GROMACS .gro file of C-alpha atoms in nm:
model
  514
    1MET     CA    1   0.000   0.000   0.000
    2LYS     CA    2   0.130   0.346  -0.088
    3LEU     CA    3   0.235   0.560   0.208
    4SER     CA    4   0.014   0.844   0.083
    5LEU     CA    5  -0.296   0.626   0.136
    6LEU     CA    6  -0.192   0.572   0.497
    7THR     CA    7  -0.124   0.940   0.557
    8ASP     CA    8  -0.469   1.017   0.418
    9ALA     CA    9  -0.609   0.790   0.691
   10ILE     CA   10  -0.422   0.977   0.965
   11ASP     CA   11  -0.497   1.324   0.834
   12SER     CA   12  -0.688   1.415   1.153
   13VAL     CA   13  -0.376   1.376   1.369
   14LEU     CA   14  -0.109   1.517   1.134
   15ASP     CA   15   0.098   1.796   1.284
   16ALA     CA   16   0.000   2.128   1.127
   17ALA     CA   17   0.365   2.198   1.053
   18TYR     CA   18   0.409   1.878   0.855
   19GLU     CA   19   0.487   1.947   0.489
   20ARG     CA   20   0.278   1.705   0.286
   21SER     CA   21   0.460   1.821  -0.025
   22ARG     CA   22   0.771   1.636   0.094
   23LEU     CA   23   0.581   1.309   0.090
   24LEU     CA   24   0.403   1.373  -0.236
   25GLY     CA   25   0.710   1.516  -0.404
   26GLY     CA   26   0.877   1.185  -0.463
   27LEU     CA   27   0.881   1.013  -0.123
   28ASP     CA   28   0.574   0.798  -0.154
   29PRO     CA   29   0.709   0.448  -0.104
   30GLU     CA   30   0.521   0.124  -0.098
   31VAL     CA   31   0.456   0.016   0.262
   32ALA     CA   32   0.472  -0.360   0.314
   33SER     CA   33   0.400  -0.369   0.688
   34ILE     CA   34   0.343  -0.155   0.997
   35HIS     CA   35   0.532  -0.180   1.326
   36TYR     CA   36   0.552  -0.010   1.665
   37ARG     CA   37   0.844  -0.220   1.789
   38SER     CA   38   1.169  -0.156   1.608
   39ASP     CA   39   1.291  -0.514   1.659
   40LYS     CA   40   0.994  -0.637   1.452
   41VAL     CA   41   1.058  -0.406   1.155
   42THR     CA   42   1.114  -0.575   0.821
   43PRO     CA   43   1.227  -0.416   0.492
   44GLY     CA   44   0.956  -0.195   0.349
   45GLY     CA   45   0.795  -0.138   0.688
   46LEU     CA   46   0.642   0.174   0.841
   47PHE     CA   47   0.757   0.238   1.198
   48VAL     CA   48   0.535   0.429   1.441
   49ALA     CA   49   0.721   0.576   1.740
   50VAL     CA   50   0.476   0.524   2.027
   51ARG     CA   51   0.545   0.650   2.377
   52GLY     CA   52   0.491   0.367   2.627
   53GLN     CA   53   0.482   0.348   3.004
   54ARG     CA   54   0.835   0.205   3.022
   55THR     CA   55   1.005   0.333   2.708
   56ASP     CA   56   0.968   0.573   2.417
   57GLY     CA   57   0.958   0.457   2.057
   58HIS     CA   58   1.145   0.769   1.945
   59ARG     CA   59   1.459   0.615   2.095
   60TYR     CA   60   1.439   0.334   1.839
   61VAL     CA   61   1.382   0.526   1.515
   62SER     CA   62   1.741   0.471   1.400
   63ASP     CA   63   1.711   0.099   1.472
   64ALA     CA   64   1.388   0.080   1.271
   65ILE     CA   65   1.552   0.255   0.976
   66ALA     CA   66   1.854   0.024   0.996
   67ARG     CA   67   1.618  -0.273   0.975
   68GLY     CA   68   1.462  -0.143   0.655
   69ALA     CA   69   1.184   0.099   0.749
   70VAL     CA   70   1.086   0.317   0.450
   71ALA     CA   71   0.900   0.571   0.664
   72VAL     CA   72   0.852   0.665   1.028
   73ILE     CA   73   0.570   0.836   1.214
   74VAL     CA   74   0.682   1.048   1.508
   75GLU     CA   75   0.553   1.307   1.754
   76GLN     CA   76   0.877   1.506   1.771
   77GLU     CA   77   1.170   1.598   1.553
   78VAL     CA   78   1.414   1.314   1.496
   79SER     CA   79   1.743   1.315   1.311
   80THR     CA   80   1.800   1.050   1.048
   81ASP     CA   81   2.089   0.977   0.818
   82SER     CA   82   1.857   0.836   0.555
   83ASN     CA   83   1.636   1.006   0.302
   84ILE     CA   84   1.313   0.850   0.418
   85SER     CA   85   0.968   0.992   0.487
   86VAL     CA   86   0.936   1.132   0.839
   87ILE     CA   87   0.572   1.204   0.921
   88ARG     CA   88   0.503   1.413   1.229
   89VAL     CA   89   0.175   1.373   1.415
   90ARG     CA   90   0.016   1.506   1.732
   91ASP     CA   91  -0.071   1.160   1.862
   92ALA     CA   92   0.123   0.854   1.749
   93ARG     CA   93  -0.114   0.607   1.916
   94LYS     CA   94  -0.410   0.739   1.719
   95ALA     CA   95  -0.197   0.744   1.406
   96LEU     CA   96  -0.098   0.380   1.460
   97ALA     CA   97  -0.461   0.273   1.499
   98LEU     CA   98  -0.591   0.469   1.200
   99ALA     CA   99  -0.304   0.360   0.975
  100ALA     CA  100  -0.350  -0.004   1.079
  101ALA     CA  101  -0.723   0.011   1.006
  102ARG     CA  102  -0.653   0.150   0.657
  103PHE     CA  103  -0.371  -0.098   0.595
  104TYR     CA  104  -0.602  -0.392   0.674
  105ASP     CA  105  -0.891  -0.242   0.475
  106THR     CA  106  -1.101  -0.134   0.776
  107PRO     CA  107  -1.217  -0.486   0.868
  108SER     CA  108  -1.462  -0.375   1.138
  109ASP     CA  109  -1.681  -0.225   0.863
  110LYS     CA  110  -1.736  -0.577   0.732
  111LEU     CA  111  -1.830  -0.723   1.071
  112VAL     CA  112  -2.109  -0.691   1.322
  113MET     CA  113  -1.906  -0.563   1.616
  114ILE     CA  114  -2.029  -0.632   1.971
  115GLY     CA  115  -1.820  -0.462   2.241
  116ILE     CA  116  -1.850  -0.536   2.613
  117THR     CA  117  -1.708  -0.305   2.878
  118GLY     CA  118  -1.733  -0.277   3.256
  119THR     CA  119  -1.528  -0.386   3.555
  120ASN     CA  120  -1.669  -0.736   3.596
  121GLY     CA  121  -1.855  -0.985   3.380
  122LYS     CA  122  -1.704  -0.912   3.038
  123THR     CA  123  -1.561  -1.259   2.982
  124THR     CA  124  -1.873  -1.443   3.098
  125ILE     CA  125  -2.099  -1.231   2.879
  126ALA     CA  126  -1.869  -1.281   2.579
  127TYR     CA  127  -1.886  -1.659   2.622
  128LEU     CA  128  -2.266  -1.649   2.658
  129ILE     CA  129  -2.311  -1.437   2.345
  130GLU     CA  130  -2.075  -1.667   2.156
  131GLN     CA  131  -2.284  -1.968   2.259
  132ILE     CA  132  -2.607  -1.796   2.152
  133LEU     CA  133  -2.462  -1.701   1.813
  134ASP     CA  134  -2.314  -2.047   1.763
  135HIS     CA  135  -2.657  -2.200   1.824
  136GLU     CA  136  -2.792  -1.980   1.544
  137ASN     CA  137  -2.506  -2.095   1.315
  138ILE     CA  138  -2.365  -1.743   1.294
  139PRO     CA  139  -1.988  -1.745   1.222
  140THR     CA  140  -1.845  -1.578   1.531
  141GLY     CA  141  -1.510  -1.453   1.649
  142VAL     CA  142  -1.425  -1.361   2.009
  143ILE     CA  143  -1.148  -1.134   2.137
  144GLY     CA  144  -1.114  -1.143   2.514
  145THR     CA  145  -0.914  -1.179   2.832
  146ILE     CA  146  -0.856  -1.553   2.805
  147ASN     CA  147  -0.778  -1.575   2.430
  148TYR     CA  148  -0.906  -1.484   2.088
  149ARG     CA  149  -1.074  -1.747   1.876
  150TYR     CA  150  -1.261  -1.805   1.552
  151ASP     CA  151  -1.328  -2.080   1.299
  152GLY     CA  152  -1.240  -2.352   1.552
  153LYS     CA  153  -0.897  -2.200   1.623
  154THR     CA  154  -0.777  -2.049   1.951
  155PHE     CA  155  -0.484  -1.813   2.006
  156ASP     CA  156  -0.317  -1.662   2.312
  157ASN     CA  157  -0.410  -1.303   2.380
  158PRO     CA  158  -0.170  -1.114   2.611
  159LEU     CA  159  -0.404  -0.813   2.639
  160THR     CA  160  -0.781  -0.809   2.693
  161THR     CA  161  -0.803  -0.551   2.413
  162PRO     CA  162  -0.506  -0.605   2.178
  163GLU     CA  163  -0.285  -0.319   2.067
  164ALA     CA  164  -0.434  -0.139   1.765
  165LEU     CA  165  -0.207  -0.303   1.509
  166GLU     CA  166  -0.274  -0.656   1.632
  167LEU     CA  167  -0.645  -0.582   1.671
  168GLN     CA  168  -0.684  -0.478   1.308
  169GLN     CA  169  -0.482  -0.779   1.194
  170ILE     CA  170  -0.699  -1.016   1.400
  171LEU     CA  171  -1.019  -0.860   1.263
  172ALA     CA  172  -0.886  -0.891   0.907
  173GLU     CA  173  -0.805  -1.258   0.968
  174MET     CA  174  -1.159  -1.312   1.094
  175VAL     CA  175  -1.307  -1.147   0.784
  176ALA     CA  176  -1.092  -1.369   0.561
  177ALA     CA  177  -1.214  -1.676   0.753
  178GLY     CA  178  -1.580  -1.589   0.691
  179VAL     CA  179  -1.661  -1.455   1.037
  180THR     CA  180  -1.960  -1.220   1.036
  181HIS     CA  181  -1.996  -1.128   1.407
  182VAL     CA  182  -1.723  -1.039   1.656
  183VAL     CA  183  -1.771  -1.035   2.033
  184MET     CA  184  -1.502  -0.826   2.195
  185GLU     CA  185  -1.410  -0.746   2.553
  186VAL     CA  186  -1.322  -0.379   2.564
  187SER     CA  187  -1.092  -0.275   2.848
  188SER     CA  188  -1.055   0.077   2.984
  189HIS     CA  189  -0.684   0.058   2.894
  190GLY     CA  190  -0.779  -0.029   2.536
  191ILE     CA  191  -1.011   0.270   2.517
  192GLU     CA  192  -0.777   0.517   2.686
  193LEU     CA  193  -0.478   0.409   2.475
  194ASP     CA  194  -0.679   0.445   2.150
  195ARG     CA  195  -0.649   0.082   2.049
  196LEU     CA  196  -1.006   0.097   1.913
  197ARG     CA  197  -0.947   0.384   1.670
  198GLY     CA  198  -1.062   0.280   1.325
  199CYS     CA  199  -1.344   0.062   1.465
  200LEU     CA  200  -1.714   0.132   1.487
  201PHE     CA  201  -1.937  -0.087   1.702
  202ASP     CA  202  -2.291  -0.203   1.631
  203ILE     CA  203  -2.371  -0.307   1.987
  204ALA     CA  204  -2.203  -0.191   2.308
  205VAL     CA  205  -2.268  -0.359   2.644
  206PHE     CA  206  -2.209  -0.204   2.987
  207THR     CA  207  -2.186  -0.440   3.285
  208ASN     CA  208  -2.093  -0.235   3.592
  209LEU     CA  209  -1.831  -0.002   3.736
  210THR     CA  210  -1.642  -0.083   4.054
  211GLN     CA  211  -1.290  -0.011   4.174
  212ASP     CA  212  -1.009  -0.139   3.954
  213HIS     CA  213  -0.710  -0.015   3.753
  214LEU     CA  214  -0.656   0.296   3.965
  215ASP     CA  215  -0.282   0.247   3.919
  216PHE     CA  216  -0.347   0.348   3.556
  217HIS     CA  217  -0.647   0.583   3.576
  218HIS     CA  218  -0.558   0.731   3.919
  219ASP     CA  219  -0.919   0.792   4.022
  220MET     CA  220  -1.268   0.655   3.961
  221ALA     CA  221  -1.375   0.964   3.765
  222ALA     CA  222  -1.107   0.901   3.501
  223TYR     CA  223  -1.188   0.528   3.496
  224TRP     CA  224  -1.557   0.604   3.441
  225LYS     CA  225  -1.478   0.858   3.170
  226ALA     CA  226  -1.277   0.597   2.981
  227LYS     CA  227  -1.557   0.339   2.998
  228LYS     CA  228  -1.816   0.587   2.865
  229ARG     CA  229  -1.610   0.651   2.555
  230LEU     CA  230  -1.710   0.314   2.408
  231PHE     CA  231  -2.065   0.451   2.387
  232THR     CA  232  -1.991   0.814   2.301
  233GLU     CA  233  -1.711   0.765   2.045
  234TYR     CA  234  -1.735   0.415   1.903
  235LEU     CA  235  -2.107   0.336   1.908
  236HIS     CA  236  -2.188   0.584   1.638
  237PRO     CA  237  -2.489   0.636   1.407
  238LYS     CA  238  -2.265   0.688   1.106
  239THR     CA  239  -2.184   0.318   1.090
  240ALA     CA  240  -2.289   0.187   0.750
  241LYS     CA  241  -2.401  -0.146   0.894
  242GLY     CA  242  -2.724  -0.028   1.052
  243LYS     CA  243  -2.845   0.153   1.358
  244PRO     CA  244  -2.632   0.083   1.666
  245CYS     CA  245  -2.771  -0.018   2.004
  246ALA     CA  246  -2.656  -0.001   2.366
  247VAL     CA  247  -2.728  -0.283   2.614
  248ILE     CA  248  -2.686  -0.154   2.969
  249ASN     CA  249  -2.715  -0.313   3.310
  250VAL     CA  250  -2.909  -0.042   3.493
  251LYS     CA  251  -2.898  -0.229   3.824
  252ASP     CA  252  -2.553  -0.072   3.847
  253GLN     CA  253  -2.576   0.297   3.938
  254LYS     CA  254  -2.329   0.402   3.668
  255GLY     CA  255  -2.524   0.194   3.419
  256HIS     CA  256  -2.837   0.383   3.520
  257GLU     CA  257  -2.653   0.713   3.459
  258LEU     CA  258  -2.513   0.594   3.127
  259ALA     CA  259  -2.853   0.482   2.995
  260ALA     CA  260  -3.000   0.822   3.076
  261MET     CA  261  -2.732   1.013   2.888
  262ILE     CA  262  -2.742   0.816   2.561
  263ASN     CA  263  -2.966   0.979   2.301
  264HIS     CA  264  -2.796   0.892   1.973
  265CYS     CA  265  -2.909   0.529   1.958
  266PRO     CA  266  -3.161   0.287   2.113
  267VAL     CA  267  -3.089   0.162   2.465
  268ILE     CA  268  -3.191  -0.182   2.590
  269ARG     CA  269  -3.200  -0.161   2.969
  270VAL     CA  270  -3.149  -0.487   3.157
  271GLY     CA  271  -3.184  -0.544   3.530
  272GLU     CA  272  -3.420  -0.660   3.801
  273ASP     CA  273  -3.665  -0.369   3.759
  274PRO     CA  274  -3.978  -0.479   3.567
  275LYS     CA  275  -3.954  -0.151   3.376
  276CYS     CA  276  -3.642  -0.284   3.203
  277ALA     CA  277  -3.659  -0.425   2.852
  278VAL     CA  278  -3.505  -0.748   2.986
  279PHE     CA  279  -3.567  -0.856   3.347
  280PRO     CA  280  -3.605  -1.180   3.547
  281GLU     CA  281  -3.895  -1.328   3.742
  282ASN     CA  282  -3.931  -1.637   3.963
  283THR     CA  283  -3.555  -1.667   4.019
  284GLY     CA  284  -3.392  -1.957   4.198
  285PHE     CA  285  -3.026  -2.006   4.294
  286ASP     CA  286  -2.836  -2.307   4.423
  287GLU     CA  287  -2.498  -2.475   4.380
  288THR     CA  288  -2.612  -2.629   4.049
  289GLY     CA  289  -2.701  -2.302   3.879
  290ILE     CA  290  -2.974  -2.047   3.812
  291GLN     CA  291  -3.339  -2.089   3.727
  292ALA     CA  292  -3.547  -1.794   3.610
  293GLU     CA  293  -3.815  -1.667   3.376
  294ILE     CA  294  -3.668  -1.398   3.149
  295GLN     CA  295  -3.911  -1.130   3.039
  296THR     CA  296  -3.826  -0.930   2.726
  297THR     CA  297  -3.995  -0.686   2.491
  298ASP     CA  298  -4.023  -0.976   2.243
  299GLY     CA  299  -4.177  -1.223   2.490
  300SER     CA  300  -4.055  -1.448   2.770
  301PHE     CA  301  -3.861  -1.771   2.813
  302SER     CA  302  -3.741  -1.983   3.103
  303ILE     CA  303  -3.375  -2.062   3.166
  304SER     CA  304  -3.192  -2.328   3.362
  305SER     CA  305  -2.830  -2.214   3.357
  306LYS     CA  306  -2.530  -2.398   3.497
  307LEU     CA  307  -2.373  -2.067   3.595
  308VAL     CA  308  -2.385  -1.997   3.968
  309GLY     CA  309  -2.489  -1.682   4.155
  310ARG     CA  310  -2.689  -1.362   4.133
  311PHE     CA  311  -2.409  -1.173   3.961
  312ASN     CA  312  -2.417  -1.430   3.681
  313LEU     CA  313  -2.788  -1.364   3.636
  314GLU     CA  314  -2.689  -1.004   3.552
  315ASN     CA  315  -2.444  -1.142   3.296
  316ILE     CA  316  -2.718  -1.361   3.148
  317LEU     CA  317  -2.951  -1.061   3.119
  318CYS     CA  318  -2.683  -0.866   2.932
  319ALA     CA  319  -2.628  -1.155   2.690
  320ALA     CA  320  -3.004  -1.189   2.637
  321GLY     CA  321  -3.019  -0.814   2.570
  322VAL     CA  322  -2.764  -0.856   2.290
  323GLY     CA  323  -2.973  -1.137   2.144
  324ILE     CA  324  -3.277  -0.907   2.145
  325ALA     CA  325  -3.073  -0.624   1.988
  326LEU     CA  326  -2.968  -0.862   1.707
  327GLY     CA  327  -3.326  -0.977   1.652
  328LEU     CA  328  -3.249  -1.340   1.733
  329PRO     CA  329  -3.532  -1.582   1.814
  330LEU     CA  330  -3.607  -1.629   2.183
  331ASP     CA  331  -3.566  -2.007   2.167
  332GLY     CA  332  -3.214  -1.957   2.030
  333ILE     CA  333  -3.126  -1.718   2.312
  334LYS     CA  334  -3.269  -1.962   2.566
  335THR     CA  335  -3.083  -2.261   2.424
  336GLY     CA  336  -2.755  -2.071   2.410
  337ILE     CA  337  -2.789  -1.979   2.778
  338ASP     CA  338  -2.904  -2.321   2.893
  339THR     CA  339  -2.639  -2.520   2.709
  340PHE     CA  340  -2.348  -2.311   2.826
  341SER     CA  341  -2.170  -2.477   3.118
  342THR     CA  342  -1.838  -2.333   3.228
  343ILE     CA  343  -1.584  -2.059   3.169
  344PRO     CA  344  -1.215  -2.119   3.240
  345GLY     CA  345  -1.134  -1.971   3.579
  346ARG     CA  346  -1.479  -1.825   3.646
  347LEU     CA  347  -1.622  -2.013   3.944
  348GLU     CA  348  -1.467  -2.320   3.785
  349ARG     CA  349  -1.540  -2.625   3.999
  350ILE     CA  350  -1.252  -2.858   4.079
  351SER     CA  351  -1.384  -3.209   4.130
  352ASP     CA  352  -1.342  -3.360   4.478
  353VAL     CA  353  -1.467  -3.706   4.571
  354SER     CA  354  -1.464  -3.624   4.943
  355GLY     CA  355  -1.754  -3.379   4.915
  356ARG     CA  356  -1.572  -3.047   4.941
  357PHE     CA  357  -1.671  -2.771   4.700
  358VAL     CA  358  -1.354  -2.619   4.552
  359PHE     CA  359  -1.378  -2.328   4.307
  360VAL     CA  360  -1.119  -2.124   4.118
  361ASP     CA  361  -1.224  -1.774   4.021
  362TYR     CA  362  -1.064  -1.470   3.856
  363ALA     CA  363  -1.212  -1.228   4.113
  364HIS     CA  364  -0.940  -0.966   4.162
  365THR     CA  365  -1.142  -0.655   4.249
  366PRO     CA  366  -1.332  -0.576   4.571
  367ASN     CA  367  -1.671  -0.602   4.402
  368ALA     CA  368  -1.591  -0.925   4.220
  369LEU     CA  369  -1.460  -1.092   4.536
  370GLU     CA  370  -1.762  -0.979   4.733
  371ASN     CA  371  -2.002  -1.108   4.466
  372VAL     CA  372  -1.838  -1.450   4.450
  373LEU     CA  373  -1.818  -1.493   4.828
  374GLU     CA  374  -2.180  -1.384   4.875
  375THR     CA  375  -2.285  -1.629   4.605
  376LEU     CA  376  -2.103  -1.920   4.767
  377ARG     CA  377  -2.248  -1.823   5.105
  378GLU     CA  378  -2.595  -1.829   4.955
  379VAL     CA  379  -2.576  -2.166   4.783
  380ASN     CA  380  -2.383  -2.369   5.042
  381ALA     CA  381  -2.446  -2.408   5.417
  382GLY     CA  382  -2.094  -2.532   5.499
  383ARG     CA  383  -1.794  -2.329   5.608
  384LEU     CA  384  -1.627  -2.100   5.354
  385VAL     CA  385  -1.250  -2.080   5.305
  386CYS     CA  386  -1.105  -1.802   5.088
  387VAL     CA  387  -0.750  -1.820   4.950
  388PHE     CA  388  -0.642  -1.501   4.774
  389GLY     CA  389  -0.384  -1.226   4.726
  390CYS     CA  390  -0.350  -0.903   4.528
  391GLY     CA  391  -0.131  -0.823   4.229
  392GLY     CA  392   0.182  -0.616   4.264
  393ASP     CA  393   0.248  -0.292   4.073
  394ARG     CA  394  -0.127  -0.236   4.063
  395ASP     CA  395  -0.390  -0.041   4.258
  396THR     CA  396  -0.277  -0.045   4.622
  397ASP     CA  397  -0.596   0.105   4.765
  398LYS     CA  398  -0.802  -0.208   4.702
  399ARG     CA  399  -0.579  -0.439   4.907
  400PRO     CA  400  -0.716  -0.368   5.258
  401LYS     CA  401  -1.067  -0.343   5.112
  402MET     CA  402  -1.041  -0.692   4.968
  403GLY     CA  403  -0.890  -0.818   5.294
  404GLU     CA  404  -1.188  -0.681   5.486
  405ILE     CA  405  -1.438  -0.830   5.240
  406ALA     CA  406  -1.274  -1.172   5.265
  407GLY     CA  407  -1.269  -1.154   5.644
  408ARG     CA  408  -1.633  -1.047   5.666
  409LEU     CA  409  -1.769  -1.314   5.431
  410SER     CA  410  -1.538  -1.611   5.497
  411ASP     CA  411  -1.489  -1.844   5.792
  412LEU     CA  412  -1.119  -1.877   5.714
  413VAL     CA  413  -0.902  -1.647   5.503
  414VAL     CA  414  -0.567  -1.765   5.370
  415ILE     CA  415  -0.376  -1.455   5.259
  416THR     CA  416  -0.109  -1.525   5.000
  417SER     CA  417   0.066  -1.391   4.690
  418ASP     CA  418  -0.100  -1.332   4.355
  419ASN     CA  419   0.130  -1.191   4.086
  420PRO     CA  420   0.364  -0.983   4.304
  421ARG     CA  421   0.558  -0.858   4.002
  422THR     CA  422   0.832  -0.619   4.121
  423GLU     CA  423   0.679  -0.545   4.464
  424PRO     CA  424   0.788  -0.732   4.778
  425PRO     CA  425   0.518  -0.998   4.835
  426LEU     CA  426   0.512  -0.940   5.212
  427LYS     CA  427   0.439  -0.571   5.158
  428ILE     CA  428   0.130  -0.659   4.953
  429ILE     CA  429   0.024  -0.925   5.201
  430GLU     CA  430   0.053  -0.686   5.496
  431ALA     CA  431  -0.181  -0.437   5.329
  432ILE     CA  432  -0.438  -0.716   5.283
  433ARG     CA  433  -0.385  -0.844   5.638
  434ILE     CA  434  -0.463  -0.502   5.786
  435GLY     CA  435  -0.805  -0.510   5.620
  436THR     CA  436  -0.876  -0.867   5.727
  437HIS     CA  437  -0.764  -0.802   6.086
  438ARG     CA  438  -1.020  -0.522   6.120
  439VAL     CA  439  -1.304  -0.774   6.105
  440VAL     CA  440  -1.127  -1.097   6.208
  441PRO     CA  441  -0.872  -1.031   6.486
  442ARG     CA  442  -0.778  -1.398   6.522
  443GLN     CA  443  -0.465  -1.494   6.329
  444LEU     CA  444  -0.352  -1.855   6.320
  445SER     CA  445  -0.023  -2.007   6.214
  446ALA     CA  446  -0.015  -2.292   5.965
  447GLU     CA  447   0.069  -2.529   6.250
  448GLU     CA  448  -0.226  -2.409   6.460
  449LEU     CA  449  -0.457  -2.452   6.161
  450GLU     CA  450  -0.366  -2.821   6.135
  451GLY     CA  451  -0.570  -2.883   6.450
  452GLY     CA  452  -0.877  -2.730   6.286
  453TRP     CA  453  -1.055  -2.407   6.364
  454SER     CA  454  -1.395  -2.336   6.516
  455SER     CA  455  -1.434  -1.958   6.482
  456PRO     CA  456  -1.347  -1.706   6.207
  457ALA     CA  457  -0.972  -1.671   6.158
  458TYR     CA  458  -0.705  -1.595   5.905
  459VAL     CA  459  -0.362  -1.730   5.823
  460VAL     CA  460  -0.076  -1.582   5.620
  461GLU     CA  461   0.117  -1.803   5.378
  462PRO     CA  462   0.318  -1.613   5.112
  463ASP     CA  463   0.382  -1.925   4.901
  464ARG     CA  464   0.068  -1.955   4.687
  465GLN     CA  465   0.102  -2.330   4.634
  466LYS     CA  466   0.132  -2.393   5.007
  467ALA     CA  467  -0.157  -2.152   5.070
  468ILE     CA  468  -0.385  -2.345   4.834
  469TYR     CA  469  -0.287  -2.670   5.002
  470LEU     CA  470  -0.360  -2.514   5.344
  471GLY     CA  471  -0.704  -2.394   5.240
  472ILE     CA  472  -0.800  -2.733   5.097
  473GLN     CA  473  -0.662  -2.929   5.393
  474ALA     CA  474  -0.853  -2.709   5.637
  475ALA     CA  475  -1.185  -2.781   5.465
  476LYS     CA  476  -1.412  -3.071   5.559
  477PRO     CA  477  -1.680  -3.244   5.350
  478GLY     CA  478  -1.957  -2.991   5.284
  479ASP     CA  479  -1.723  -2.693   5.313
  480THR     CA  480  -1.643  -2.461   5.023
  481VAL     CA  481  -1.296  -2.338   4.921
  482LEU     CA  482  -1.260  -2.035   4.693
  483ILE     CA  483  -0.920  -1.979   4.532
  484ALA     CA  484  -0.948  -1.626   4.396
  485GLY     CA  485  -0.753  -1.376   4.190
  486LYS     CA  486  -0.585  -1.563   3.904
  487GLY     CA  487  -0.860  -1.777   3.756
  488HIS     CA  488  -0.763  -1.897   3.408
  489GLU     CA  489  -0.403  -1.775   3.430
  490THR     CA  490  -0.137  -2.040   3.381
  491TYR     CA  491   0.152  -1.836   3.519
  492GLN     CA  492   0.270  -1.632   3.816
  493ILE     CA  493   0.471  -1.314   3.769
  494VAL     CA  494   0.744  -1.283   4.032
  495GLY     CA  495   0.983  -0.994   3.976
  496THR     CA  496   1.018  -0.985   3.600
  497GLU     CA  497   0.996  -1.364   3.562
  498ILE     CA  498   0.685  -1.538   3.431
  499LEU     CA  499   0.672  -1.876   3.605
  500PRO     CA  500   0.436  -2.167   3.526
  501PHE     CA  501   0.150  -2.168   3.778
  502ASP     CA  502  -0.212  -2.276   3.742
  503ASP     CA  503  -0.445  -2.252   4.043
  504ARG     CA  504  -0.659  -2.532   3.901
  505LYS     CA  505  -0.372  -2.778   3.872
  506ILE     CA  506  -0.240  -2.685   4.216
  507ALA     CA  507  -0.589  -2.735   4.361
  508GLU     CA  508  -0.610  -3.078   4.201
  509GLN     CA  509  -0.273  -3.168   4.353
  510GLY     CA  510  -0.388  -3.041   4.693
  511LEU     CA  511  -0.705  -3.247   4.676
  512SER     CA  512  -0.506  -3.560   4.591
  513LEU     CA  513  -0.299  -3.520   4.909
  514ASN     CA  514  -0.588  -3.566   5.150
   0.00000   0.00000   0.00000
């Protein structure tokens, strides 16, 4: 593709001082690829110098040119020894996204794009929508926290919302494979870092807003502002694919606010209020799942879902709302919900012949942990053991809050490491312990716990494997053990090392020991 076609796509972010005549006056090379990492540049490539949190792409312009870049996009003056096109822009991230969309022929225009944002529930809703669409034989692709997948193939996905270049490439691959609908988890990082530029969405789903990612956004106001942008910037009437629609969980206060402010497209409100377009009646919850009658503007249908807990009913309502927005038949929506069984690392049950109920869950925010613990309290009369930690180099404010929640809702809390990253694990653990100690003053050692416990207590074990073993060994038949925080992850990040670690496998090993 000619460079001039790519610069046309980024016209909105070109620096006013940039002389287009230089490009058009003979420096209009053929661009074979686009890169934002200099070590990935191949001959004929276009390099975009993006400023990151740890480094600045402008430092690597010379390296990119040495590797064969025919043009570079920058935000500041750079000196080069080569006669190549240097394109200056006000925002390199936006330029990267817009150029990538043009390079891959704007694939989102050829797809029905369904974006899901919110603090909790995105992955579950994405799986539910995928199941509903699969039942209707609609070729579907999914881009999410656990992986991205389409046409029977599954690929690792290091970011919930991929970087703009990879996102456009993935969407183009899906188009080439015959995919017609894409279900995408949209993170606040992805929105704030302009990874979505060049995409327009047909349906946008809002789940909820609770504390998370304050290490990045700094405060809840900024976090909320980022989430709203999916609806105000990317769910736009000018899409050529039809009129867009918002599906919003108005049980959440921010969802209620969001629904009230949207006036550029239809809004499908979901929640427990009978005034909603999608709401439940005659609900029942137990350890086997959820039973309910779902009322919609198109009629009603009963569900018997294998998902557990009230918070998962909210996820089901959101998925049903998407089905209504797409005009799918109610029996297809019902069947998709009823036939879906499990999501990796989301209240995933680990089998135990002794009668203990052991679950692994991704809950890593205060609200998510509270929801899961309340759910397990509701469906099981036995004692509740919670094994969890908090990630390092992330929001520090939530650590004592999560400790307090675990102490208030559990009979035994085992405080341990999560992904400590470059923080000292004991520093993270101490912040959690302070919160737990506020509501559960009784701390036991691992040795004391071996004799059993009869009143609420907590124990500290920094080694996550040992902590999981402790939690399982402390439980008796009929008790429930929740191992929270990492869910589907198959690694643990300690320092800068990524070590193999899977809570589910460790739990299975722990269960085999006793």
